[in-house]
JSON list of C-alpha atoms in Angstrom, two decimals:
[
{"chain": "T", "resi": 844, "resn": "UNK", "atom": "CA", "xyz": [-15.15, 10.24, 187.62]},
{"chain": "T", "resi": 845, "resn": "UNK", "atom": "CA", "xyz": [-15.55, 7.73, 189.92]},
{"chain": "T", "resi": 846, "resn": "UNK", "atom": "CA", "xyz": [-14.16, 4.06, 190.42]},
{"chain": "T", "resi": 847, "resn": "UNK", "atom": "CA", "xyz": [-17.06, 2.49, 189.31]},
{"chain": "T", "resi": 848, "resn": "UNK", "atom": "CA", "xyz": [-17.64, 4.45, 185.93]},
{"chain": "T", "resi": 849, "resn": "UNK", "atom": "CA", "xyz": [-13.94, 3.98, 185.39]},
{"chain": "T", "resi": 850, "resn": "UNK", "atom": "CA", "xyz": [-13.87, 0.51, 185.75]},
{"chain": "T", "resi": 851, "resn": "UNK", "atom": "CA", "xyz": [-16.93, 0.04, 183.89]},
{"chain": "T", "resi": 852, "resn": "UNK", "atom": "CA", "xyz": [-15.28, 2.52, 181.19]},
{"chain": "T", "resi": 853, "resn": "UNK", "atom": "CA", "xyz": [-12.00, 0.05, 180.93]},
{"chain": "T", "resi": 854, "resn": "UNK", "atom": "CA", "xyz": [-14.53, -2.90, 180.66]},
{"chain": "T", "resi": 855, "resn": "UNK", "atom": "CA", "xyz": [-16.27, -1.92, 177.75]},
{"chain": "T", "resi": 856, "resn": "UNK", "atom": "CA", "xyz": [-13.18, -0.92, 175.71]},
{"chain": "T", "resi": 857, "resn": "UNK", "atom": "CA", "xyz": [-11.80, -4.59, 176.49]},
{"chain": "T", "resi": 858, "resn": "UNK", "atom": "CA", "xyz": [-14.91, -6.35, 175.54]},
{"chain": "T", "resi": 859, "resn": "UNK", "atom": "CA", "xyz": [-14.79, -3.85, 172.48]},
{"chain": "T", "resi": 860, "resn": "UNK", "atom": "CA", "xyz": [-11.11, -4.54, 171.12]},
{"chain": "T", "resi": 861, "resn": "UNK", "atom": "CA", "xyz": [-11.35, -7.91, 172.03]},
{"chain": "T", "resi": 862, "resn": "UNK", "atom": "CA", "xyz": [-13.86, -8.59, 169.99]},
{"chain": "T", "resi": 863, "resn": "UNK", "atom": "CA", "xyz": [-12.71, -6.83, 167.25]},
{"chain": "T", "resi": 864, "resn": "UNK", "atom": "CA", "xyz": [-9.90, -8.97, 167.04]},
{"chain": "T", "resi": 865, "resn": "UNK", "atom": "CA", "xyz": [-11.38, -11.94, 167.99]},
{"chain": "T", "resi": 866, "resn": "UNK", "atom": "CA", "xyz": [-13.40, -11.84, 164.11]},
{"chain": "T", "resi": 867, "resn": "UNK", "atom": "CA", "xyz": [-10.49, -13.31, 163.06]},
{"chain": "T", "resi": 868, "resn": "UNK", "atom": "CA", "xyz": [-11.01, -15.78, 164.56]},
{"chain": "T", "resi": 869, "resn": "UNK", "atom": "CA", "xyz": [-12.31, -18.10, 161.59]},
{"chain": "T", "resi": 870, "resn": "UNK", "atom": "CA", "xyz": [-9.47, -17.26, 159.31]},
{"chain": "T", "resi": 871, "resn": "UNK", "atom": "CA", "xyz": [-7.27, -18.14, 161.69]},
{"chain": "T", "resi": 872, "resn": "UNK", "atom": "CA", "xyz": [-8.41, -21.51, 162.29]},
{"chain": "T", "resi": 873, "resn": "UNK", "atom": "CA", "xyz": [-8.96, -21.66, 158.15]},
{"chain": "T", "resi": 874, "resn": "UNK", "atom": "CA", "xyz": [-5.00, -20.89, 158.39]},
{"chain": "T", "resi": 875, "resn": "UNK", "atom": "CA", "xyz": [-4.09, -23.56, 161.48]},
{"chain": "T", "resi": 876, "resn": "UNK", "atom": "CA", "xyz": [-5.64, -26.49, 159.31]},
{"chain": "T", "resi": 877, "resn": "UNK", "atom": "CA", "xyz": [-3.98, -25.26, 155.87]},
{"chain": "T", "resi": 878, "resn": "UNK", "atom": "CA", "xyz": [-7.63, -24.63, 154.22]},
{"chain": "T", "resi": 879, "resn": "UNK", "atom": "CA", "xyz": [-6.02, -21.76, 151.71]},
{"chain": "T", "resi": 880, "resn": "UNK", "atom": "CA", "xyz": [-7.16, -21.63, 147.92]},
{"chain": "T", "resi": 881, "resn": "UNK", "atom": "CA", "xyz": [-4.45, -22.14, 145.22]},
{"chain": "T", "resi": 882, "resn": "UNK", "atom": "CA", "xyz": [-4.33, -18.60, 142.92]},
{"chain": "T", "resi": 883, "resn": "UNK", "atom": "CA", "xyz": [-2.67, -20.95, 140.64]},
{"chain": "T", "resi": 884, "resn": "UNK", "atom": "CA", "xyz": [-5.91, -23.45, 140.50]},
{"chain": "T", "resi": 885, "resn": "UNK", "atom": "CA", "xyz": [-8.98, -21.92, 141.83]},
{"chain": "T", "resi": 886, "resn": "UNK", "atom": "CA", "xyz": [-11.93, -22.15, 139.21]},
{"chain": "T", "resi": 887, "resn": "UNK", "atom": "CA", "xyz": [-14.10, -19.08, 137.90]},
{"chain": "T", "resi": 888, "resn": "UNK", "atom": "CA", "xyz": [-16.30, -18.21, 140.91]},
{"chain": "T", "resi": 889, "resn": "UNK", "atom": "CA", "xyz": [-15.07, -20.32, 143.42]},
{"chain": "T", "resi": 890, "resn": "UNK", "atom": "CA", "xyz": [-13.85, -18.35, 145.67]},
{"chain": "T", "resi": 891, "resn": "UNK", "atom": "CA", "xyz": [-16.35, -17.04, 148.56]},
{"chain": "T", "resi": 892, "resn": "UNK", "atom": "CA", "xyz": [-16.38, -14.41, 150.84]},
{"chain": "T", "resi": 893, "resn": "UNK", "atom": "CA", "xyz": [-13.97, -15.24, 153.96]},
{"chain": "T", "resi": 894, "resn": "UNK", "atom": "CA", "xyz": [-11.35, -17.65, 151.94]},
{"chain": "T", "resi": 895, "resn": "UNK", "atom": "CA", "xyz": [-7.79, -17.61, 152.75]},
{"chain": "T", "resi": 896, "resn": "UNK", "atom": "CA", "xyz": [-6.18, -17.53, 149.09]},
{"chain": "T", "resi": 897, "resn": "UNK", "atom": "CA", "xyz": [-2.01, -17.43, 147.90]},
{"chain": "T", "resi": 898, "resn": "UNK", "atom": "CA", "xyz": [-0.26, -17.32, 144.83]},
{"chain": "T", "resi": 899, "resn": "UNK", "atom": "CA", "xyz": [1.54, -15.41, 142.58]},
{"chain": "T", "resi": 900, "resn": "UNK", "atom": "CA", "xyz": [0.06, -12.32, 140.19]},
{"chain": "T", "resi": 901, "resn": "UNK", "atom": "CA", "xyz": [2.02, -12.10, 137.15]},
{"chain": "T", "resi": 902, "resn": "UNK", "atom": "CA", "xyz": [-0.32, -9.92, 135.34]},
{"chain": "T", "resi": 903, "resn": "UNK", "atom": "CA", "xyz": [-2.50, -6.65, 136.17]},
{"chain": "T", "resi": 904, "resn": "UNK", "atom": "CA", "xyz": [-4.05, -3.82, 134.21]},
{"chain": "T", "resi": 905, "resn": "UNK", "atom": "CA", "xyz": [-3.25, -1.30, 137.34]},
{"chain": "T", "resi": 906, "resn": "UNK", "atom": "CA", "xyz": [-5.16, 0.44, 140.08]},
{"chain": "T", "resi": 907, "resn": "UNK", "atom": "CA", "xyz": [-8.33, 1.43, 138.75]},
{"chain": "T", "resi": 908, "resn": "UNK", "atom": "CA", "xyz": [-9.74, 2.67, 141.84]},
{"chain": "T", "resi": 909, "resn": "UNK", "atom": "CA", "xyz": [-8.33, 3.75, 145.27]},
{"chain": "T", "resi": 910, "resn": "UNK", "atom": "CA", "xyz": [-8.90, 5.18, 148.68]},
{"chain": "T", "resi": 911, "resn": "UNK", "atom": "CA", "xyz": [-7.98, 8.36, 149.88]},
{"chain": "T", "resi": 912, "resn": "UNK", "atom": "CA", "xyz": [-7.58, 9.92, 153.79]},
{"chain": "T", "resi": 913, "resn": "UNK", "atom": "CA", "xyz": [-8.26, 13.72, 154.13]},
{"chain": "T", "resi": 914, "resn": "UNK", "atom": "CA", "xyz": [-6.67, 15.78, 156.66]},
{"chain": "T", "resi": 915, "resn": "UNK", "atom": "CA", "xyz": [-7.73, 19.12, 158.10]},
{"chain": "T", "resi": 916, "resn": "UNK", "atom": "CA", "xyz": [-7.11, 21.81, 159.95]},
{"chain": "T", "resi": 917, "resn": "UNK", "atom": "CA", "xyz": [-9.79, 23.92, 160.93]},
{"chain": "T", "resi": 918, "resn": "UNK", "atom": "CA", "xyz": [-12.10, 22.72, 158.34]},
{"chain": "T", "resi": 919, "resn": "UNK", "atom": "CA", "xyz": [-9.41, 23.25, 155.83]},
{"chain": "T", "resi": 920, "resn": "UNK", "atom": "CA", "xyz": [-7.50, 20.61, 153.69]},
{"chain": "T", "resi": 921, "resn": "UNK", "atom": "CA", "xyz": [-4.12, 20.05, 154.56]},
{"chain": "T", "resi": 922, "resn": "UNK", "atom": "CA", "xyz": [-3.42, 16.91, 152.94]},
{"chain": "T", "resi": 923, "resn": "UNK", "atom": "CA", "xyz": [-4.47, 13.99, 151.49]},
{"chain": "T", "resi": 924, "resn": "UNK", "atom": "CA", "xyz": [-2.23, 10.19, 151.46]},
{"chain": "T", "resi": 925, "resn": "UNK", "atom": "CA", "xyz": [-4.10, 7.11, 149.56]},
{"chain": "T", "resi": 926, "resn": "UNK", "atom": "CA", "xyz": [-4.55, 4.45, 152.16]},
{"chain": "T", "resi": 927, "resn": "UNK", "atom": "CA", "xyz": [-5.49, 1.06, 149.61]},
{"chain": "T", "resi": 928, "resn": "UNK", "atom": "CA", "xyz": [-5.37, 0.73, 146.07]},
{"chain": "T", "resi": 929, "resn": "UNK", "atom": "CA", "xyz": [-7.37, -2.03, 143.81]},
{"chain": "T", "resi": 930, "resn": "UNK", "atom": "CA", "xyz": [-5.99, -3.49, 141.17]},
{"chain": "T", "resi": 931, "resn": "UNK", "atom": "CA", "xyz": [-7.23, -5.16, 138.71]},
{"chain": "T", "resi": 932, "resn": "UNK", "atom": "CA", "xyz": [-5.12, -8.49, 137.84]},
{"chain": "T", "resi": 933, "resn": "UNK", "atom": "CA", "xyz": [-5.62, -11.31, 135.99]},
{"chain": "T", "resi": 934, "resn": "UNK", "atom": "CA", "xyz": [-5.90, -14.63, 137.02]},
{"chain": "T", "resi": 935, "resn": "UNK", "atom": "CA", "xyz": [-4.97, -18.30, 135.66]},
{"chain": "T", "resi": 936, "resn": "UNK", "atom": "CA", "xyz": [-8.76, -19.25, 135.14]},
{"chain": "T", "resi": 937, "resn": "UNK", "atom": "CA", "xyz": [-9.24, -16.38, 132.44]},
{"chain": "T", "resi": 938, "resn": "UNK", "atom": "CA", "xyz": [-11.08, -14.41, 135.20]},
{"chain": "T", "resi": 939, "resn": "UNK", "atom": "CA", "xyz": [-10.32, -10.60, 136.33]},
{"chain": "T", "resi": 940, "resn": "UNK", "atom": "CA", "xyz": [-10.85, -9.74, 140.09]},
{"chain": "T", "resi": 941, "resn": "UNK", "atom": "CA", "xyz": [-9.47, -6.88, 142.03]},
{"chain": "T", "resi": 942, "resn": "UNK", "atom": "CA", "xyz": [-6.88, -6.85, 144.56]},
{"chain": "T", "resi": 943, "resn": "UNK", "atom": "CA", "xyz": [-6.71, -4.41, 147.27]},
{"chain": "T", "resi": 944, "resn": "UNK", "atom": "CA", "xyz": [-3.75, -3.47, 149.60]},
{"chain": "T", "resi": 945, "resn": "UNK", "atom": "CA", "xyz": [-2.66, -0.56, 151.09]},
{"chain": "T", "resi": 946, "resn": "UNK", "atom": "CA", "xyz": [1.20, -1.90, 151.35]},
{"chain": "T", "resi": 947, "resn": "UNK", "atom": "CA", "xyz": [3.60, 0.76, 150.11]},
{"chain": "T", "resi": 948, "resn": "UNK", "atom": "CA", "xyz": [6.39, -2.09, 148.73]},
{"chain": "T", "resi": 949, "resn": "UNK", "atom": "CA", "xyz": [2.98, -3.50, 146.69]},
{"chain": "T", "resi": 950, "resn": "UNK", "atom": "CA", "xyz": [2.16, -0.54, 145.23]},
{"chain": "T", "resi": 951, "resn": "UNK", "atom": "CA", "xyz": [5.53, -0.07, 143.89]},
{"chain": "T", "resi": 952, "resn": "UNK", "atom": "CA", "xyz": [6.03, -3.45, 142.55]},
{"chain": "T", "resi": 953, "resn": "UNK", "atom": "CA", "xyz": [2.07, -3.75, 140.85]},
{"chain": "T", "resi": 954, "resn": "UNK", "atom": "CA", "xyz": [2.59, -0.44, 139.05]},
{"chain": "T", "resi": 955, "resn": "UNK", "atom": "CA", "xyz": [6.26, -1.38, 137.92]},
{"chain": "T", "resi": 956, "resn": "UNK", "atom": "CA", "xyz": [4.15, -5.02, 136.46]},
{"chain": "T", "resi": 957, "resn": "UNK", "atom": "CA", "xyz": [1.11, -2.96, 135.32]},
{"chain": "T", "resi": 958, "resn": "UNK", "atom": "CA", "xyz": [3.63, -0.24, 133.06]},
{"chain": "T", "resi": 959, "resn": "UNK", "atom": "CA", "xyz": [5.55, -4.47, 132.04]},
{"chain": "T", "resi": 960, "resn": "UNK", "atom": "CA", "xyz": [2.03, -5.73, 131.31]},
{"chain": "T", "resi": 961, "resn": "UNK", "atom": "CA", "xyz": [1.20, -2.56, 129.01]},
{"chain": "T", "resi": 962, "resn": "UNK", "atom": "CA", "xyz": [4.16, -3.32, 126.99]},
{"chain": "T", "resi": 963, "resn": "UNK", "atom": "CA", "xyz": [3.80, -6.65, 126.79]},
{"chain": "T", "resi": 964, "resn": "UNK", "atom": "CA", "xyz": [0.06, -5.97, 124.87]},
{"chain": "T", "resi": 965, "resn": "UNK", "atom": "CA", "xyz": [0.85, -3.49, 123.03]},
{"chain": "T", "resi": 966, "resn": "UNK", "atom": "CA", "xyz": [3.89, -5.69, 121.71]},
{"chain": "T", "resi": 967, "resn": "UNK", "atom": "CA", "xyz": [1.08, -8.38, 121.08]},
{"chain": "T", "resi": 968, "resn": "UNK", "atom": "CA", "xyz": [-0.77, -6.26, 119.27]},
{"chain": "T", "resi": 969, "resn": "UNK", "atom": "CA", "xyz": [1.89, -5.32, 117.06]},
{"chain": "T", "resi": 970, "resn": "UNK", "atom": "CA", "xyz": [2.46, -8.68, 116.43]},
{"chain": "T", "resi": 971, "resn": "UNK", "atom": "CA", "xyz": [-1.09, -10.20, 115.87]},
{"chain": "T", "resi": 972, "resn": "UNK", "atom": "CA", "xyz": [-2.83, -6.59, 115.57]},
{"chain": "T", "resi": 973, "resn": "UNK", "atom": "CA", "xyz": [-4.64, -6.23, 112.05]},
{"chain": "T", "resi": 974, "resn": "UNK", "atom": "CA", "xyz": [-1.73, -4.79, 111.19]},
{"chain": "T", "resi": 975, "resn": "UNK", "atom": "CA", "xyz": [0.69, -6.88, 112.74]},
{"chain": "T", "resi": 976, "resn": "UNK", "atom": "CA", "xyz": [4.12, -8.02, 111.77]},
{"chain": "T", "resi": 977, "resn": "UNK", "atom": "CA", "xyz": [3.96, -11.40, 112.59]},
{"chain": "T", "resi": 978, "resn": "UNK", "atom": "CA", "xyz": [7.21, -11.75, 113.59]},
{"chain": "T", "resi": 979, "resn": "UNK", "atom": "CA", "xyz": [6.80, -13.05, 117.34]},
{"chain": "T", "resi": 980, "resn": "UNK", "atom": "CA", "xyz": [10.60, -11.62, 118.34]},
{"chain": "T", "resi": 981, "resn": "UNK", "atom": "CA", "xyz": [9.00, -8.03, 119.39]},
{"chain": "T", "resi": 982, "resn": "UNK", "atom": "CA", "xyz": [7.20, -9.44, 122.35]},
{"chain": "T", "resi": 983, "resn": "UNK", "atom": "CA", "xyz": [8.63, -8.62, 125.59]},
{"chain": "T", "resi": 984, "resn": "UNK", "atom": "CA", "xyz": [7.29, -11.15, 128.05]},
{"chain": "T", "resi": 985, "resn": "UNK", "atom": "CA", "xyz": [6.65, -8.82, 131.60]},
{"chain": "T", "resi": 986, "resn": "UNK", "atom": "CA", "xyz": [9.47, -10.11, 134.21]},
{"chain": "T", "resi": 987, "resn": "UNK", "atom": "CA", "xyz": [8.09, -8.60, 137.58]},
{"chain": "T", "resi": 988, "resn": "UNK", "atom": "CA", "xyz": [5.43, -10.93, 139.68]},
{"chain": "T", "resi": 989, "resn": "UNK", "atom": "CA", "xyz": [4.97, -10.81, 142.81]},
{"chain": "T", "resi": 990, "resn": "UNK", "atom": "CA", "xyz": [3.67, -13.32, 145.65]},
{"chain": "T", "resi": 991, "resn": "UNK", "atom": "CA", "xyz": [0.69, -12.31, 148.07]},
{"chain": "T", "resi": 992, "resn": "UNK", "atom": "CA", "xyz": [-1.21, -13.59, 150.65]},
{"chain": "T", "resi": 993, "resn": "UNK", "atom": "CA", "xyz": [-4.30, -12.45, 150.72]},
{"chain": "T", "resi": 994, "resn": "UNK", "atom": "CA", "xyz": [-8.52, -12.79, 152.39]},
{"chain": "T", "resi": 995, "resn": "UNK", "atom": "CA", "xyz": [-11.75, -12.90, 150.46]},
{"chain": "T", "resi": 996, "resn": "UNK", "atom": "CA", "xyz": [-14.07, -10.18, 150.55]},
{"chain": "T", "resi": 997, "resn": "UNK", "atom": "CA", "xyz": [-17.25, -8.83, 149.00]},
{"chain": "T", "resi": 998, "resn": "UNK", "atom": "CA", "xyz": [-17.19, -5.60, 146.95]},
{"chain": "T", "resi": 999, "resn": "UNK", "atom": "CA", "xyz": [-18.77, -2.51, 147.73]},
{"chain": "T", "resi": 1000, "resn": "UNK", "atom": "CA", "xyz": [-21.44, -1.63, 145.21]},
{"chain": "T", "resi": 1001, "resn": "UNK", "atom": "CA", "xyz": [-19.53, 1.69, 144.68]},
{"chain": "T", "resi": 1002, "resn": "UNK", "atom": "CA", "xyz": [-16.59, -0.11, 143.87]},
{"chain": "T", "resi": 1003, "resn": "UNK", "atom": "CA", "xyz": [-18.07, -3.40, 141.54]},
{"chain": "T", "resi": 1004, "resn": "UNK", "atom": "CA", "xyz": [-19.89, -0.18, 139.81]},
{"chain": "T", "resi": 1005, "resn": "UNK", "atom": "CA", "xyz": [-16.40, 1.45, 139.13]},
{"chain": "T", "resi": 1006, "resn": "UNK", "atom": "CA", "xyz": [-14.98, -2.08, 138.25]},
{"chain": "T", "resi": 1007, "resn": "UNK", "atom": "CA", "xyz": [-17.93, -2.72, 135.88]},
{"chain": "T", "resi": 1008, "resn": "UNK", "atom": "CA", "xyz": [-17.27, 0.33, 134.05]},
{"chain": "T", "resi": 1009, "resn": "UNK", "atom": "CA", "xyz": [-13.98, -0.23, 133.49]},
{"chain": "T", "resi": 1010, "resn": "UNK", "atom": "CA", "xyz": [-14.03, -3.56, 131.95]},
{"chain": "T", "resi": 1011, "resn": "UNK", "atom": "CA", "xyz": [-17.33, -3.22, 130.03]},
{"chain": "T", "resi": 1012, "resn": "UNK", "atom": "CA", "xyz": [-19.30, -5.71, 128.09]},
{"chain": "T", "resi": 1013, "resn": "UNK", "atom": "CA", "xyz": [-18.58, -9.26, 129.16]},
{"chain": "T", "resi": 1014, "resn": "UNK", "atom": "CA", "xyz": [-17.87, -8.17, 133.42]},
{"chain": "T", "resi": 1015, "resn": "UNK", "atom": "CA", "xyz": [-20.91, -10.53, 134.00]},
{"chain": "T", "resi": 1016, "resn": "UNK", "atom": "CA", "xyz": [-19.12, -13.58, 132.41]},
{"chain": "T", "resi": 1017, "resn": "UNK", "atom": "CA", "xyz": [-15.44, -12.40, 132.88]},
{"chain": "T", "resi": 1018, "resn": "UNK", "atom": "CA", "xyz": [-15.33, -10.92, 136.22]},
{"chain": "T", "resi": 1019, "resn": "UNK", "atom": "CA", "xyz": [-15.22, -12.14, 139.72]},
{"chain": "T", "resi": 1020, "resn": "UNK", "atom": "CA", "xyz": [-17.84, -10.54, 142.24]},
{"chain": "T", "resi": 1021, "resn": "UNK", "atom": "CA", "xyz": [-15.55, -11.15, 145.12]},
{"chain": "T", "resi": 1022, "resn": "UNK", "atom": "CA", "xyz": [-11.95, -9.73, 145.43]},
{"chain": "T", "resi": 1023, "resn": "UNK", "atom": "CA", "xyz": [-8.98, -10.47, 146.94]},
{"chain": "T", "resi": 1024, "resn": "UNK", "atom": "CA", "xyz": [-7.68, -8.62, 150.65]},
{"chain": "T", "resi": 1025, "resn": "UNK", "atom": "CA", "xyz": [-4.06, -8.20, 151.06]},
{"chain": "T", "resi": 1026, "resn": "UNK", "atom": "CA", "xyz": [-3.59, -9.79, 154.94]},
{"chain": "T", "resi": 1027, "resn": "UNK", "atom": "CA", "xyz": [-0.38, -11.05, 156.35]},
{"chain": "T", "resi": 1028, "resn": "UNK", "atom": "CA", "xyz": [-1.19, -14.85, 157.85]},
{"chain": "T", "resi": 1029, "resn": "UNK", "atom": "CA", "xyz": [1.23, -15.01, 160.17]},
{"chain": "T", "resi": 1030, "resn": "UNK", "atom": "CA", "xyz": [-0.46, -11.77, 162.18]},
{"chain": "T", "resi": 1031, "resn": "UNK", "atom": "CA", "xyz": [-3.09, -14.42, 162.63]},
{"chain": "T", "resi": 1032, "resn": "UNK", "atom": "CA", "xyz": [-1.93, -15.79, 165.78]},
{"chain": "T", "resi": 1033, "resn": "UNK", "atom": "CA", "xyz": [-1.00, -12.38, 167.66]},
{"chain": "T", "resi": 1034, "resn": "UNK", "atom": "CA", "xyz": [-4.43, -11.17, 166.81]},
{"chain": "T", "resi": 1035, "resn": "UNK", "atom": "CA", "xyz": [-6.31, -13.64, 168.11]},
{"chain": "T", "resi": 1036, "resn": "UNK", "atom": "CA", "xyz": [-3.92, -13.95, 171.62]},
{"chain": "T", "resi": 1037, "resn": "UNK", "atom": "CA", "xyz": [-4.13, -10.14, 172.22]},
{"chain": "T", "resi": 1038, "resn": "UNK", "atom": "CA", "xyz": [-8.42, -10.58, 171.37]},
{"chain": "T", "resi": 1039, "resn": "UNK", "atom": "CA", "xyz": [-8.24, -13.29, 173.77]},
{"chain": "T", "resi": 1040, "resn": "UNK", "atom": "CA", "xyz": [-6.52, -11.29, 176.64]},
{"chain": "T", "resi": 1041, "resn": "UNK", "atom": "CA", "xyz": [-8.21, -8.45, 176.16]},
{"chain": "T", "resi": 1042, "resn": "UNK", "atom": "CA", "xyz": [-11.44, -10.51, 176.86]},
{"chain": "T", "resi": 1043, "resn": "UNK", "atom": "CA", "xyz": [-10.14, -11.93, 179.95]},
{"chain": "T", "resi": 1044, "resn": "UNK", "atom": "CA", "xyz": [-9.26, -8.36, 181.30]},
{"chain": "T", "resi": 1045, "resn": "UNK", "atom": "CA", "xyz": [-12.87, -7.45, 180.09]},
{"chain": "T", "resi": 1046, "resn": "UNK", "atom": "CA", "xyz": [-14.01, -10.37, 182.30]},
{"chain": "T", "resi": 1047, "resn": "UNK", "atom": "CA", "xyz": [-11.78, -9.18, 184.71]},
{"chain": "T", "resi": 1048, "resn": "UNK", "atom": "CA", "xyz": [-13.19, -5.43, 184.90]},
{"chain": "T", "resi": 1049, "resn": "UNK", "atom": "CA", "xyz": [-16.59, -6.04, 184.59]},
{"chain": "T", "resi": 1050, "resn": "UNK", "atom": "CA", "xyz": [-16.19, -8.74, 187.92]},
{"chain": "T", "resi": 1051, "resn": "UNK", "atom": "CA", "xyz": [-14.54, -5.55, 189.74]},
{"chain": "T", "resi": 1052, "resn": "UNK", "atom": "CA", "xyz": [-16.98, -3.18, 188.33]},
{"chain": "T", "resi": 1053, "resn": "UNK", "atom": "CA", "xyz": [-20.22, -5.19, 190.01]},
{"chain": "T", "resi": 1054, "resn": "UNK", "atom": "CA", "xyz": [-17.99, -5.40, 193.40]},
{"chain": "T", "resi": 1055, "resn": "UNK", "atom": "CA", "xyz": [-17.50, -1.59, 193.57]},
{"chain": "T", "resi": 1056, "resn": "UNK", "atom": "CA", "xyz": [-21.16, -0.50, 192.49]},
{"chain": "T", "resi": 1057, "resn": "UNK", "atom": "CA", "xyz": [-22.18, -3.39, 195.17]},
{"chain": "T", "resi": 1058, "resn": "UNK", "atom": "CA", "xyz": [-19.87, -1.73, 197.64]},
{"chain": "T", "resi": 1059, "resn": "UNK", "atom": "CA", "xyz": [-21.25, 1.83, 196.87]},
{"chain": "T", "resi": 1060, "resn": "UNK", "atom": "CA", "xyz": [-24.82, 0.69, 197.13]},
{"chain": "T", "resi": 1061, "resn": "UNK", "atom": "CA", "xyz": [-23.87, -0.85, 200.61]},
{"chain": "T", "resi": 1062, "resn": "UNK", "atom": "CA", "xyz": [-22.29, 2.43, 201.75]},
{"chain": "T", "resi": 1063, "resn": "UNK", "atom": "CA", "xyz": [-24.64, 4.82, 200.19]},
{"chain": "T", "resi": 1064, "resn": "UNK", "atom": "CA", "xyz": [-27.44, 6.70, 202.80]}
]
């Protein structure tokens, strides 16, 4: 290969990452001027696509979908590891809306509140069920919660088809159409410097790719 390709190679992957990282750019300056929704407050359907929300989810029904990486050898299955998980939690507005993250330390804590949560309705229902006791001392109140920060995005139609399924009659009214992206704000900021250098050096290589095909034109017979 010679210089030329290879420069013009190392331009395109700058240009390429760079800009890649540089689409967070917007969230990032959503972040720098504090513009990040309230879990605690935001209304039923408020929230759009590319909102920066945090807060605290105290309730969830579980995972009720989840995505899954295949490995192979040879064209044979050798493993599989789930890479994101979306749970469905409740929110303070009455609203469901799914929540997706692919943290290990999440997973663990929303299952140990989703197994809480179960308890806690079925100890409702045993309470104010048709057949219920009445007597309000059975409830056990779920004590796990757990504090995420987190970016707006629209759901796949696969997925809002799985999600519509499993909540049935009333998803229209009861459901949001957006959910919730587990992203860690602070990563905001190295992101956006290592898009922005990796511009400059894309700059950079594409000035020194022209110079070299100019100076292999010029020497060329």
């Amino acid at each position: 290969m010679n210089k030329t390709k290879f420069l013009g190679i190392l331009t395109i992957i700058c240009f390429c990452f760079g800009a890649a990282l540089l689409t967070d750019l917007p969230k990032f300056l959503k972040y720098q001027k504090g513009d990040i929704k309230d879990y605690a407050t935001v209304q039923a359907g408020e929230l759009k696509k590319g909102d920066l929300v945090q807060g605290t989810i105290d309730i969830t029904e579980g995972a009720i979908a989840e995505n899954e990486e295949t490995n192979s050898t040879f064209g044979i299955e050798t493993s599989k590891r789930t890479t994101s998980q979306y749970y469905a939690v409740y929110m303070y507005n009455g609203n469901y809306i799914l929540y997706q993250t692919g943290n290990q330390e999440q997973y663990q804590t929303l299952d140990k509140l989703a197994k809480e949560c179960e308890v806690y309705f079925d100890s409702l229902d045993a309470v104010y069920g048709e057949e219920g006791s009445g007597d309000a001392s059975g409830i056990v109140q779920p004590q796990t919660t757990m504090d995420f920060t987190a970016v707006v995005e629209e759901i796949p139609d696969d997925l809002s088809a799985i999600f519509r399924e499993w909540y049935g009659e009333g998803f229209d009214q009861e459901c949001e159409t957006v959910m919730l992206t587990y992203a860690d704000f602070s990563r905001f900021l190295r992101m956006i410097i290592v898009g922005a250098v990796s511009a400059v050096l894309g700059i950079v290589f594409l000035v020194l790719t022209i110079v070299s095909w100019r100076k292999s034109k010029q020497f060329s017979y």
